[in-house]
Structure formats: C-alpha cells, structure tokens
Amino acid sequence: MIIFMKKSQTVHPKGTQARILLSSVFGPYAQDNEFGSRKINPMELYQNQVTRVQGGFSLRMFHRSFGLLMLQANIEAPCTVLDFPSLTDFIRDIQENEYDIIGISSIIPNAGKVKKMCELIREYRPGATIIVGGHISNKENIDGFLDADHIVRGDGIQWFRRFLGQDEKAPIRHPMVYSAFGARIMGINLRHKRRRTAAILIPSVGCPIGCNFCSTSALFGGKGNFVNFYETGDELFSVMCQIEENLNVRSFFVLDENFLFHRKRALRLLELMEQHRKSWALNVFSSAGVLQSYTIEQLVGLGIVWVWIGLEGKSSQYKKLKAVDTRELVRTLQSHGIRVMGSSIIGMEDHTPENIDEVIEHAVSHDTDFHQFMLYTPNPGTPLYEEHRKDGRLLPEAVLPFADAHGQYRFNYRHNHIKDGQEEEFLIRAFHRDFDVNGPSLYRLIRTMLKGWQRYKGHSDFRIRDRFDWDVAPLRSAYAGAVWAMKKWYRENSLVSEKMEALLKDMYRTFGWKTRILAPVIGRYILVHLKREEKRLKEGWAYEPCSFHEKNAAAIALEKKAYGRIKIAIPEVPCAIPKPASASGA
Ligand code: SF4
C-alpha cells in the first residue's frame, strides 16, 4: 500500500495511550457555502447521484463514515468517532477533550472543510498530531494546501496500528454497524427495524480491475491491487455470524468494490451458508463479467438480492464488459428477484452533442431498478487524471473549484466534443429520461421483488424459500399501498399509470384479498404524505444527517475514570430521524 508521511515519526510517543479523535467533515452539507458544501451534492448517495430527479419518490438515506468506524474498531487506544458534526460541535469537542491525535477523512470536494478543521485544531489543540486520509490524500499538492502532520493513502488500519505500536498483522475486527439511517421515501420516514435493516460488511477494499476512472481502485493501489480484510470464506462466514448475532440482522450490505471477484472466498461462503442453513441476503457490487461467470443458482444461493453493476456506456472498451450483453444480464437477474443498480457514464471520449441521446437511450433501455449517471471525471490518483494532466486538459481550480468536481455538475477538464457546460444538461437529461420511461425506482424495485417471489416461493431448498418469504413480506401491505398511491399520482400519465395498474393487479393475484383490502387504505395515507413531500421539496427543503459521537471501550474506560460517568451517551441504534425543516407536512 502507498503510505505518505510528512514527518519521519513512525510511532506516536504515547502509543496506545494516545487519545484519538476521528472525524468526518462538518455539515451542513446540502447547501452552498464557502467551505465547499453544495446543494446538489448532499450527504446522500441516492439523492446525490441516483434518484436525484425523482422528487418525492427519491430514496433518501444516509450512510455512516464506515472507514472511520473500521479504524476505531481496530485501534486499542481510546478513540472517539465524530460523524457528521456541525462546525460548532467539532470546535466544542476539540476544546473540551485533550486529544493527542486527530484524524480526518474526506473526499476531495470537501478539501476546504478539512483545511478549516486543521486550522481549528492548530488553534484549539496545538499539541495534537493531525492525520488526514481517504480520497483527499490523492489531491495534488495536498501537503501544501492544508496543515496536517501525516497524509495517509490506502489502508488506514495498517497505518494506524503501526503508528500506535500495535500488531499490524492482528486479525481485523469488524465494526457492528447498520448500513444506513434516516431512510425516507414518498414523504414517509422508514422505521429502523432490526431484522430488516442490513448490516455493513467490508470484506476487502480496492478493486484489481482498475478501470481508468475509478478512484476507489486507485486509492488502494489500482490495477492488480486490493486489500483483503478477510482472506477466506471461513473467516468471512465467522465475522458474518458475529454481526448477525450482535445486530440481530439477516441481511448485509457488502461494501466491497467487487465482492464476487474473489471467487474462491465467495463460493466457500456459499458452502458454509448451505451447511449452516443461513438464509442471508447480500447486497453487493460486482463488475458485469465477474457476475456473469457465476450461475444464477450460485447467486441465488448466496442470497444476492441487490447488485450494483458498472454499465459505463455502449461503446466503452472496458474489459469487464467484453462479451457481456448487459441488457440480457440485467433482465436475467431481475427475473430471479435480484434488484439491479446500473451505473452509466456521461461524457466519455466519444460522446458528442450529436450522439448523446443515443448514449442515454442505451442506458435507459436496461430498465434497471436504480440508475446512477455520473460525468466522466478524472479524479486525482486515477490513470484518467494522469492522462489529462499530461495532455494539459485539466481545468485550473480558479475555473472549476474542486468543490464542484463531484461528477454531478461540470467536467474538470476540457472535453473534445462537449463544451460550455453542456454536460450539466446532458446529465440531467439522462436522469429525466430514465425516470420518465421507466418510472419511479420504487416501482421497479417492487416489480423485481415480486418476480423473485413468484419464481422461488415454492423452491425445494428451505433456505432460499425462507429468504424470499422474508424479503417479500412488505409487498403484501406497505409496498402494495405504495403502488396504489403511485397509480393515483400518475393518473394523468397513462403510460406510467398503466404500468402501476398491471403491477398492482399482479400483486393482488399473488397475495390475495388481504393485500387487495390493505393497498387502498395504506395507499391513501402514502398519497397524502407524497403530496406534502413534493410541496416541501418545491419550498427547497434539504435533508441533513444527524451527528454521532461514539467512543470505543478504551475511551469509555478513560472517561469513567476521569468523570465517574460517560459524558455523552453512545446511541445503541442510529439516532432519531431528523425532522424536515418545513413542518407543513407530516
Ligand atoms: S470494475 Fe468497478 S470497482 Fe473495479 S475498477 Fe472498475 S469501476 Fe472500479
């Protein structure tokens, strides 16, 4: 792994006695400000780059800073994680607590915030060692841009263990954490349910395929490189059992760039799941070629319920897409109940104003359950960035600030064919076309889940039958109500409302009279909330995550010793869902 250290210091003088704060950058996030927050770049994956034009149908949710939690779980020193603090929270925390080390993780668009945080640390906690990591470490001239003691690139666990004098080769401890919080759709807050919320699982980081634009692959060494936290299927199975027991979950969000690439591990996991009758559900990322190398029985047996695939573009030359009919692949997966998140790129080398509609039509024709569109963006650290840097095509920060180079606004380089900010409109056009033709993602997801149930409800293997039974439970009531509400919402759009009507009839046929009675009752309730949500959105409502302040066991012990109690309680489950700013609705 590449590790860059500004100072020659290799072990902190206090070792595992050092008091550590790990922090994400401060909010608010979904508003334009001088620190680099942008309204169109909220702290939400789906609203940011997947369902951004779907209005009240957009899936709203937040994800924790898993890298920080992973670090905390593997640090023996007293360690506090501050996730999504406000600037005031951050200042108060470093004023009130004698930290020896303060680590900040960030992406490049938030570099202005990290710079500000470093200045504040120097002011309020001058003795603290400042460590900066995450994607920001690849920013050009980062060392001169902000005042940190160490910039860490790549595997932070190994780096921290070395810095604290811990055993670098000790087994990785996995944090026990749910995958998301604050979920909300159609104006309704989705309650956190232990058996329905997925836990996060991080088997590896990095991807050896090393596509030219992929910053995550680049961060962990690029082509041919990755870091396995759990080498074997047995290790992975063991950690999954621990998470299952600890969090009382049966589904996992597998945060691994290309989980199925590690075939031996995946197939051993399948064996163990079968032996131990584990009916788990896995949400994974996988490149198309790798996915296609598995049989559908293997995928279903592994409990794959959701997969994120890079479709990139019709004419793209990526090896991972060679010999893959991506439309056929998507259709096959969906027909087995596997929800697909497709990811397409706008602005590849051969894209022009003349062919952009063809590019968009190709993407939309996949009819994936969710579709991410991103601008072809050379991020520092990637081969694509290097290529543009050499060609002198990168725009200076004065023309395109790094806070705006997040892939949902403008190119950070001069494109051969797309000029004068046209890309912004092309990107929005792609999102709208997908939404207009294929309907809300929630509708598509329900349709795929129903297909899975219809196919597998009578499966001979209890494990598979049971998973589909569990997975499909909300379709009998709440989701049927959602489809009823969608049908009403689109009553003046016959193309879409006919799709909703057909799906609703199929659900009634499949689940019977109870669903037929419940759907309109629940549907009316949802419709009221949807209307209120649309009104809120028109009024400019933005969604912000609540903040978390969590200590590890060593930090709790230290605090109890000093104060006889813990100053700030650790939330057992994700914090309460924030109330919308405008209370005119729910
Ligand atoms: S296959 Fe996906 S994760 Fe792997 S390098 Fe390419 S874009 Fe990144």
XYZ file of C-alpha atoms and ligand atoms in Angstrom:
594
model
C 0.000 0.000 0.000
C 1.125 3.544 -0.643
C 1.641 5.481 2.512
C 2.920 9.001 2.587
C 4.110 10.544 5.823
C 5.088 14.168 6.095
C 7.223 13.651 9.195
C 9.650 10.830 9.823
C 7.880 9.911 13.085
C 6.776 6.302 12.835
C 5.284 5.597 16.295
C 3.431 8.142 18.383
C 5.244 8.683 21.709
C 2.158 7.758 23.693
C 1.461 4.633 21.641
C -1.841 3.038 22.597
C -2.226 5.519 25.465
C -2.747 8.351 22.966
C -6.266 9.782 22.966
C -7.685 9.841 19.451
C -10.481 11.654 17.685
C -11.559 10.523 14.220
C -13.905 12.889 12.453
C -15.765 13.217 9.196
C -16.046 16.710 7.699
C -18.553 19.082 9.210
C -22.030 19.921 7.933
C -24.370 21.246 6.830
C -23.868 19.500 3.515
C -26.859 20.201 1.285
C -26.398 23.941 0.877
C -23.948 26.147 -0.957
C -21.324 27.623 1.334
C -17.754 28.903 1.396
C -16.354 25.644 2.783
C -17.410 23.630 -0.255
C -20.865 22.338 0.654
C -23.117 22.213 -2.361
C -26.884 21.938 -2.544
C -26.617 19.436 -5.395
C -24.030 17.358 -3.530
C -25.831 16.307 -0.318
C -24.556 13.661 2.097
C -26.907 11.130 0.489
C -25.878 8.545 -2.070
C -29.236 8.114 -3.806
C -30.426 11.705 -3.843
C -26.965 12.783 -4.912
C -26.426 10.618 -7.953
C -29.172 8.037 -8.458
C -32.718 9.234 -7.834
C -31.991 12.959 -7.855
C -34.820 13.928 -10.225
C -37.399 11.554 -8.742
C -38.778 14.175 -6.318
C -40.883 12.606 -3.574
C -40.048 9.164 -4.985
C -36.342 9.655 -4.385
C -34.872 7.308 -1.803
C -33.450 9.485 0.933
C -30.992 7.973 3.396
C -27.586 8.429 4.905
C -24.644 6.122 5.386
C -22.121 6.337 8.171
C -18.424 7.033 7.576
C -17.560 3.339 7.572
C -13.829 3.915 7.121
C -13.689 5.761 10.435
C -15.697 3.055 12.185
C -13.425 0.382 10.750
C -10.400 2.269 12.079
C -11.957 2.760 15.500
C -12.720 -0.947 15.817
C -9.064 -1.771 15.222
C -7.452 0.803 17.479
C -6.547 -0.182 21.034
C -6.053 3.425 22.130
C -9.003 5.454 23.490
C -10.781 6.543 20.330
C -13.835 8.705 19.692
C -15.608 8.972 16.342
C -17.404 12.169 15.477
C -19.570 11.620 12.429
C -21.363 14.478 10.643
C -20.625 17.129 13.282
C -21.558 20.759 12.829
C -18.647 23.176 12.887
C -19.709 24.199 16.413
C -19.788 20.539 17.553
C -16.325 19.988 16.200
C -14.863 23.095 17.888
C -16.532 22.230 21.191
C -15.264 18.676 21.067
C -11.636 19.571 20.449
C -11.806 22.351 23.059
C -13.246 20.098 25.744
C -11.201 16.944 25.145
C -7.468 16.504 25.344
C -6.860 14.618 22.146
C -3.320 13.627 21.192
C -4.216 12.589 17.665
C -6.981 13.909 15.435
C -7.738 12.112 12.190
C -9.992 13.469 9.438
C -11.286 11.512 6.478
C -12.694 13.187 3.394
C -13.296 13.207 -0.327
C -11.612 15.864 -2.468
C -14.645 18.178 -2.928
C -14.602 18.677 0.865
C -10.935 19.674 0.990
C -11.884 23.230 2.050
C -13.553 21.830 5.160
C -10.549 19.708 6.043
C -8.289 22.740 5.684
C -10.540 24.677 8.072
C -10.584 21.784 10.571
C -6.782 21.588 10.532
C -6.598 25.324 11.288
C -9.012 24.903 14.180
C -7.011 22.011 15.604
C -3.806 24.063 15.486
C -5.657 26.853 17.302
C -7.501 24.874 19.991
C -5.442 21.701 20.352
C -1.936 22.701 19.204
C -0.258 19.613 20.668
C -2.362 17.184 18.644
C -0.965 15.249 15.693
C -3.173 15.766 12.644
C -3.726 12.861 10.277
C -5.680 13.211 7.044
C -6.822 10.237 4.981
C -9.361 8.970 2.460
C -9.718 10.111 -1.155
C -8.471 13.586 -0.276
C -4.994 12.093 0.096
C -4.802 11.875 -3.700
C -5.381 15.601 -4.193
C -2.468 17.237 -5.949
C -0.344 19.387 -3.629
C -2.392 18.333 -0.619
C 0.662 18.804 1.547
C 0.880 22.499 0.721
C -2.878 23.008 0.706
C -3.559 22.099 4.325
C -1.593 21.846 7.525
C -1.530 18.177 8.567
C 1.266 16.080 10.056
C 0.540 12.933 8.099
C -1.337 12.278 4.895
C -2.303 8.627 4.736
C -3.175 6.969 1.463
C -4.538 3.449 1.217
C -5.026 1.096 4.145
C -5.518 3.285 7.221
C -5.880 0.345 9.632
C -2.394 -0.900 8.996
C -1.030 2.635 9.154
C -2.719 3.439 12.473
C -1.665 0.160 14.037
C 1.942 0.899 13.118
C 1.651 4.479 14.357
C 0.350 3.317 17.717
C 2.814 0.460 18.045
C 0.104 -2.212 17.718
C 0.482 -5.530 15.928
C -0.058 -4.682 12.234
C -0.888 -8.271 11.372
C -3.534 -8.846 14.042
C -6.886 -10.084 12.676
C -9.225 -7.312 11.574
C -12.068 -6.605 13.983
C -15.247 -5.689 12.156
C -17.406 -2.845 13.486
C -21.016 -3.688 14.304
C -22.976 -1.119 12.365
C -26.150 -0.846 10.341
C -25.776 0.109 6.693
C -27.991 3.183 6.655
C -30.088 5.502 8.750
C -32.746 8.153 8.223
C -34.366 6.272 5.322
C -37.304 8.095 3.836
C -39.377 7.745 0.666
C -42.661 9.236 -0.590
C -42.614 11.550 2.422
C -42.591 8.719 4.948
C -39.808 8.009 7.391
C -38.993 4.302 7.277
C -38.666 2.991 10.788
C -35.460 1.244 11.725
C -36.329 -2.432 12.061
C -33.618 -4.725 13.339
C -34.481 -7.748 11.229
C -34.996 -5.687 8.079
C -32.083 -3.245 8.175
C -28.865 -4.565 6.663
C -25.562 -4.549 8.485
C -22.452 -3.265 6.800
C -19.833 -5.855 5.842
C -16.399 -4.879 4.484
C -14.507 -7.971 3.252
C -11.969 -6.096 1.074
C -11.163 -2.635 -0.204
C -9.964 -1.712 -3.668
C -10.591 -3.443 -6.981
C -7.894 -5.175 -9.040
C -9.673 -4.493 -12.339
C -8.515 -0.882 -12.134
C -10.731 0.962 -14.624
C -9.083 4.226 -15.698
C -11.600 6.496 -13.904
C -12.059 4.510 -10.683
C -10.813 6.469 -7.702
C -11.597 3.749 -5.155
C -9.497 1.253 -7.038
C -6.744 3.873 -7.381
C -6.811 4.655 -3.670
C -5.898 1.083 -2.816
C -3.173 0.592 -5.402
C -5.098 0.477 -8.733
C -4.896 -2.333 -11.280
C -3.954 -5.668 -9.758
C -4.220 -4.450 -6.170
C -6.665 -4.698 -3.309
C -6.618 -5.273 0.431
C -8.392 -8.312 1.822
C -9.547 -7.891 5.398
C -10.874 -11.455 5.335
C -8.974 -13.811 3.057
C -11.112 -16.911 3.206
C -14.764 -17.827 3.114
C -14.382 -19.320 6.582
C -13.104 -16.036 8.047
C -15.848 -14.108 6.336
C -18.540 -16.529 7.457
C -17.324 -16.278 11.029
C -17.470 -12.475 11.048
C -20.925 -12.544 9.442
C -22.163 -14.849 12.208
C -20.846 -12.396 14.801
C -22.573 -9.473 13.106
C -25.792 -11.470 12.737
C -25.847 -12.230 16.439
C -24.747 -8.818 17.603
C -27.090 -6.715 15.495
C -29.845 -9.271 15.024
C -29.742 -8.926 11.235
C -30.128 -11.330 8.351
C -29.014 -9.082 5.532
C -25.680 -7.487 4.728
C -24.653 -4.535 2.629
C -21.320 -5.759 1.346
C -19.114 -2.730 0.927
C -16.522 -4.302 -1.337
C -15.861 -2.792 -4.755
C -16.060 -6.150 -6.469
C -17.155 -8.752 -3.948
C -17.712 -11.600 -6.403
C -14.289 -11.108 -7.960
C -12.904 -13.103 -5.013
C -14.460 -16.281 -6.333
C -12.902 -18.849 -4.042
C -13.951 -16.888 -0.979
C -17.487 -16.325 -2.307
C -18.019 -19.978 -3.181
C -16.684 -21.189 0.168
C -19.058 -18.740 1.827
C -21.883 -20.311 -0.169
C -20.858 -23.780 1.036
C -20.864 -22.640 4.640
C -24.191 -20.873 4.278
C -25.647 -24.103 2.952
C -24.074 -26.245 5.672
C -25.321 -23.956 8.423
C -28.657 -23.206 6.766
C -28.052 -19.475 6.691
C -30.755 -17.708 4.778
C -28.945 -14.392 4.472
C -29.475 -11.642 1.933
C -26.475 -9.878 0.371
C -26.343 -6.527 -1.384
C -23.159 -6.421 -3.445
C -21.093 -4.558 -6.032
C -19.857 -6.592 -8.971
C -18.403 -5.990 -12.403
C -20.525 -7.445 -15.214
C -18.059 -10.063 -16.476
C -17.465 -11.397 -12.983
C -21.175 -11.540 -12.267
C -21.795 -13.441 -15.470
C -19.198 -16.033 -14.507
C -21.485 -17.304 -11.729
C -24.528 -19.452 -12.356
C -27.848 -17.990 -11.312
C -28.175 -20.853 -8.796
C -24.940 -19.726 -7.156
C -26.082 -16.103 -6.998
C -29.464 -17.012 -5.569
C -27.848 -19.489 -3.187
C -25.517 -16.767 -1.936
C -28.586 -14.665 -1.220
C -27.711 -11.877 -3.677
C -30.748 -9.584 -3.599
C -29.227 -6.408 -4.987
C -26.249 -5.752 -7.209
C -24.510 -2.592 -8.370
C -23.072 -3.032 -11.877
C -20.964 -0.617 -13.896
C -22.621 -0.481 -17.332
C -20.490 2.538 -18.228
C -21.570 3.019 -21.870
C -22.447 1.277 -25.106
C -19.141 1.803 -26.857
C -16.881 1.745 -23.821
C -13.871 -0.509 -24.214
C -13.668 -1.792 -20.659
C -12.532 -5.388 -20.439
C -15.034 -6.120 -17.684
C -17.853 -5.591 -20.210
C -16.366 -7.691 -23.033
C -18.668 -10.483 -24.191
C -21.423 -9.337 -21.837
C -24.852 -8.468 -23.143
C -25.615 -6.129 -20.270
C -29.308 -5.767 -21.108
C -29.750 -9.515 -21.127
C -27.775 -9.805 -17.896
C -29.975 -7.227 -16.169
C -33.160 -8.923 -17.383
C -31.976 -12.316 -16.185
C -31.025 -11.039 -12.739
C -34.319 -9.205 -12.324
C -36.288 -12.271 -13.366
C -34.710 -14.021 -10.374
C -35.631 -11.254 -7.959
C -32.204 -9.571 -7.970
C -32.519 -5.798 -7.960
C -30.019 -4.028 -10.191
C -28.381 -0.672 -9.771
C -26.839 0.234 -13.120
C -24.174 2.861 -13.410
C -23.609 4.796 -16.639
C -21.149 7.472 -17.606
C -21.972 10.671 -19.428
C -19.162 12.339 -21.349
C -16.860 9.529 -22.396
C -14.235 10.327 -25.046
C -16.547 9.594 -27.993
C -19.675 11.270 -26.600
C -20.833 14.291 -28.567
C -23.894 16.553 -28.533
C -24.983 14.633 -31.632
C -24.827 11.127 -30.159
C -25.652 11.855 -26.520
C -29.327 10.875 -26.909
C -28.262 7.516 -28.279
C -25.950 7.099 -25.276
C -28.795 7.917 -22.888
C -31.271 5.646 -24.694
C -28.858 2.742 -24.399
C -28.542 3.263 -20.643
C -32.283 3.724 -20.150
C -33.082 0.617 -22.203
C -31.611 -1.526 -19.402
C -34.623 -0.625 -17.240
C -32.560 -1.208 -14.116
C -34.212 -0.764 -10.741
C -31.919 2.155 -9.971
C -29.655 4.019 -12.353
C -26.679 6.134 -11.459
C -25.407 8.631 -14.016
C -22.045 10.281 -13.440
C -19.923 12.600 -15.513
C -16.709 11.075 -16.813
C -14.472 12.706 -14.251
C -10.727 12.386 -13.913
C -10.193 12.210 -10.164
C -6.696 12.722 -8.810
C -4.858 9.449 -8.378
C -6.542 7.719 -11.328
C -4.927 6.869 -14.683
C -7.538 9.082 -16.362
C -6.416 12.067 -14.303
C -2.795 11.390 -15.180
C -3.679 11.232 -18.872
C -5.485 14.591 -18.771
C -2.761 16.145 -16.663
C -0.125 15.152 -19.206
C -2.267 16.469 -22.060
C -2.762 19.756 -20.209
C -6.542 19.404 -20.392
C -7.337 19.777 -16.686
C -9.081 22.972 -15.692
C -7.407 25.078 -13.007
C -9.225 25.368 -9.679
C -9.950 29.026 -10.423
C -12.124 27.888 -13.355
C -13.660 24.788 -11.753
C -13.238 24.679 -7.959
C -12.601 21.178 -6.590
C -15.808 21.547 -4.546
C -17.670 21.399 -7.863
C -15.752 18.464 -9.351
C -18.028 15.829 -7.824
C -19.341 14.348 -11.033
C -22.853 15.785 -10.887
C -22.220 19.249 -12.283
C -19.341 20.051 -14.647
C -16.257 18.491 -16.177
C -12.974 19.403 -14.506
C -11.203 19.245 -17.897
C -11.700 20.294 -21.482
C -13.723 17.656 -23.334
C -13.061 17.255 -27.042
C -16.693 17.468 -28.087
C -18.820 18.628 -25.154
C -18.259 22.269 -24.339
C -19.567 25.308 -22.475
C -21.151 23.367 -19.635
C -23.435 21.303 -21.912
C -22.601 18.250 -19.810
C -24.746 19.515 -16.949
C -27.840 19.467 -19.131
C -26.926 16.076 -20.669
C -26.615 14.559 -17.219
C -29.983 15.900 -16.073
C -31.484 14.766 -19.378
C -30.283 11.217 -18.684
C -31.825 11.148 -15.208
C -35.128 12.527 -16.511
C -35.274 10.145 -19.433
C -34.715 7.166 -17.149
C -37.388 8.408 -14.738
C -39.908 9.252 -17.484
C -39.525 5.984 -19.380
C -39.033 3.525 -16.533
C -40.995 5.204 -13.733
C -40.012 5.625 -10.069
C -37.260 3.321 -8.853
C -39.514 2.164 -6.037
C -41.975 0.795 -8.608
C -39.197 -1.044 -10.462
C -37.806 -2.491 -7.233
C -41.211 -3.808 -6.182
C -41.698 -5.328 -9.637
C -38.383 -7.187 -9.379
C -39.084 -8.401 -5.849
C -42.429 -9.749 -6.965
C -40.831 -11.665 -9.852
C -38.393 -13.236 -7.402
C -41.169 -14.349 -5.099
C -43.261 -15.768 -7.921
C -40.304 -17.819 -9.093
C -38.968 -19.025 -5.746
C -41.899 -19.215 -3.352
C -42.123 -22.977 -3.782
C -38.390 -23.673 -4.015
C -37.318 -27.032 -2.614
C -34.476 -25.502 -0.550
C -35.862 -24.095 2.692
C -33.027 -21.567 2.889
C -33.993 -19.973 -0.422
C -37.733 -20.185 0.169
C -37.376 -18.600 3.564
C -35.293 -15.699 2.263
C -37.795 -14.841 -0.443
C -40.578 -15.155 2.097
C -38.833 -12.688 4.392
C -37.804 -10.374 1.576
C -41.264 -10.112 0.101
C -43.189 -9.514 3.337
C -43.641 -5.719 2.853
C -45.084 -6.329 -0.632
C -48.246 -7.725 0.937
C -49.105 -4.427 2.603
C -46.915 -1.287 2.606
C -45.430 -1.736 -0.862
C -48.835 -2.599 -2.334
C -50.062 0.657 -0.794
C -47.136 2.480 -2.399
C -48.028 1.109 -5.840
C -51.670 2.103 -5.286
C -50.536 5.639 -4.424
C -48.211 5.769 -7.441
C -51.040 4.722 -9.728
C -53.145 7.601 -8.417
C -50.256 10.029 -8.636
C -49.736 9.202 -12.296
C -53.427 9.120 -13.216
C -52.870 11.741 -15.927
C -49.901 9.863 -17.384
C -51.454 6.807 -18.952
C -48.123 5.256 -19.951
C -46.881 5.083 -16.362
C -50.211 4.548 -14.623
C -50.896 1.507 -16.815
C -47.616 0.001 -15.592
C -48.673 0.621 -11.988
C -52.102 -0.843 -12.655
C -50.580 -4.003 -14.128
C -48.192 -4.401 -11.186
C -50.946 -3.827 -8.644
C -53.177 -6.439 -10.285
C -50.280 -8.869 -10.265
C -49.761 -8.216 -6.544
C -53.465 -8.753 -5.819
C -53.420 -12.020 -7.784
C -50.283 -13.175 -5.975
C -51.096 -12.159 -2.404
C -54.888 -12.286 -2.362
C -57.703 -10.435 -0.667
C -55.781 -9.064 2.331
C -53.448 -7.141 0.050
C -56.441 -6.012 -2.044
C -58.047 -4.526 1.088
C -54.868 -3.051 2.567
C -53.467 -1.411 -0.588
C -56.035 1.429 -0.915
C -56.065 2.082 2.841
C -52.292 2.359 3.088
C -52.120 3.956 -0.351
C -54.331 6.901 0.674
C -52.082 7.543 3.655
C -48.965 7.431 1.456
C -50.529 9.694 -1.159
C -51.153 12.412 1.426
C -47.539 12.210 2.544
C -46.244 12.182 -1.000
C -48.137 15.379 -1.812
C -46.714 17.046 1.283
C -43.224 15.882 0.392
C -43.485 17.332 -3.092
C -44.600 20.629 -1.560
C -41.651 20.609 0.856
C -39.238 19.916 -1.953
C -40.664 22.775 -4.004
C -40.096 25.012 -0.982
C -36.428 24.000 -1.012
C -36.343 21.518 1.861
C -32.981 19.811 2.251
C -32.174 16.709 4.246
C -29.226 16.606 6.632
C -27.878 13.707 8.718
C -27.848 13.876 12.498
C -24.448 13.625 14.109
C -22.882 10.735 16.027
C -20.381 10.809 18.850
C -19.131 7.313 19.702
C -16.350 6.065 21.941
C -14.600 2.723 21.934
C -14.181 0.670 25.112
C -10.808 2.262 25.972
C -12.245 5.770 25.627
C -15.252 4.855 27.767
C -12.979 3.418 30.469
C -10.830 6.552 30.418
C -13.836 8.783 30.704
C -15.367 6.788 33.539
C -12.066 7.010 35.400
C -11.889 10.766 34.910
C -15.531 11.714 35.494
C -17.099 8.655 37.087
C -19.524 8.508 34.127
C -19.643 8.856 30.370
C -20.192 12.419 29.260
C -22.026 11.598 26.066
C -24.172 8.505 25.676
C -23.443 6.173 22.778
C -26.539 5.600 20.670
C -27.413 1.919 20.598
C -29.059 2.250 17.200
C -28.787 5.043 14.672
C -30.105 8.307 16.031
C -33.618 9.587 15.537
C -34.567 10.562 12.027
C -34.235 14.320 11.665
C -37.481 16.220 11.242
C -37.885 18.072 7.956
C -37.213 21.790 8.371
C -40.624 22.607 6.957
C -43.205 21.045 9.242
C -46.069 21.838 6.934
C -46.482 18.144 6.182
C -46.037 15.013 8.237
S -14.747 -2.799 -12.003
Fe -15.809 -1.195 -10.866
S -14.809 -1.147 -8.871
Fe -13.449 -2.248 -10.261
S -12.065 -0.707 -11.023
Fe -13.734 -0.850 -12.482
S -15.205 0.739 -11.819
Fe -13.776 0.385 -10.112
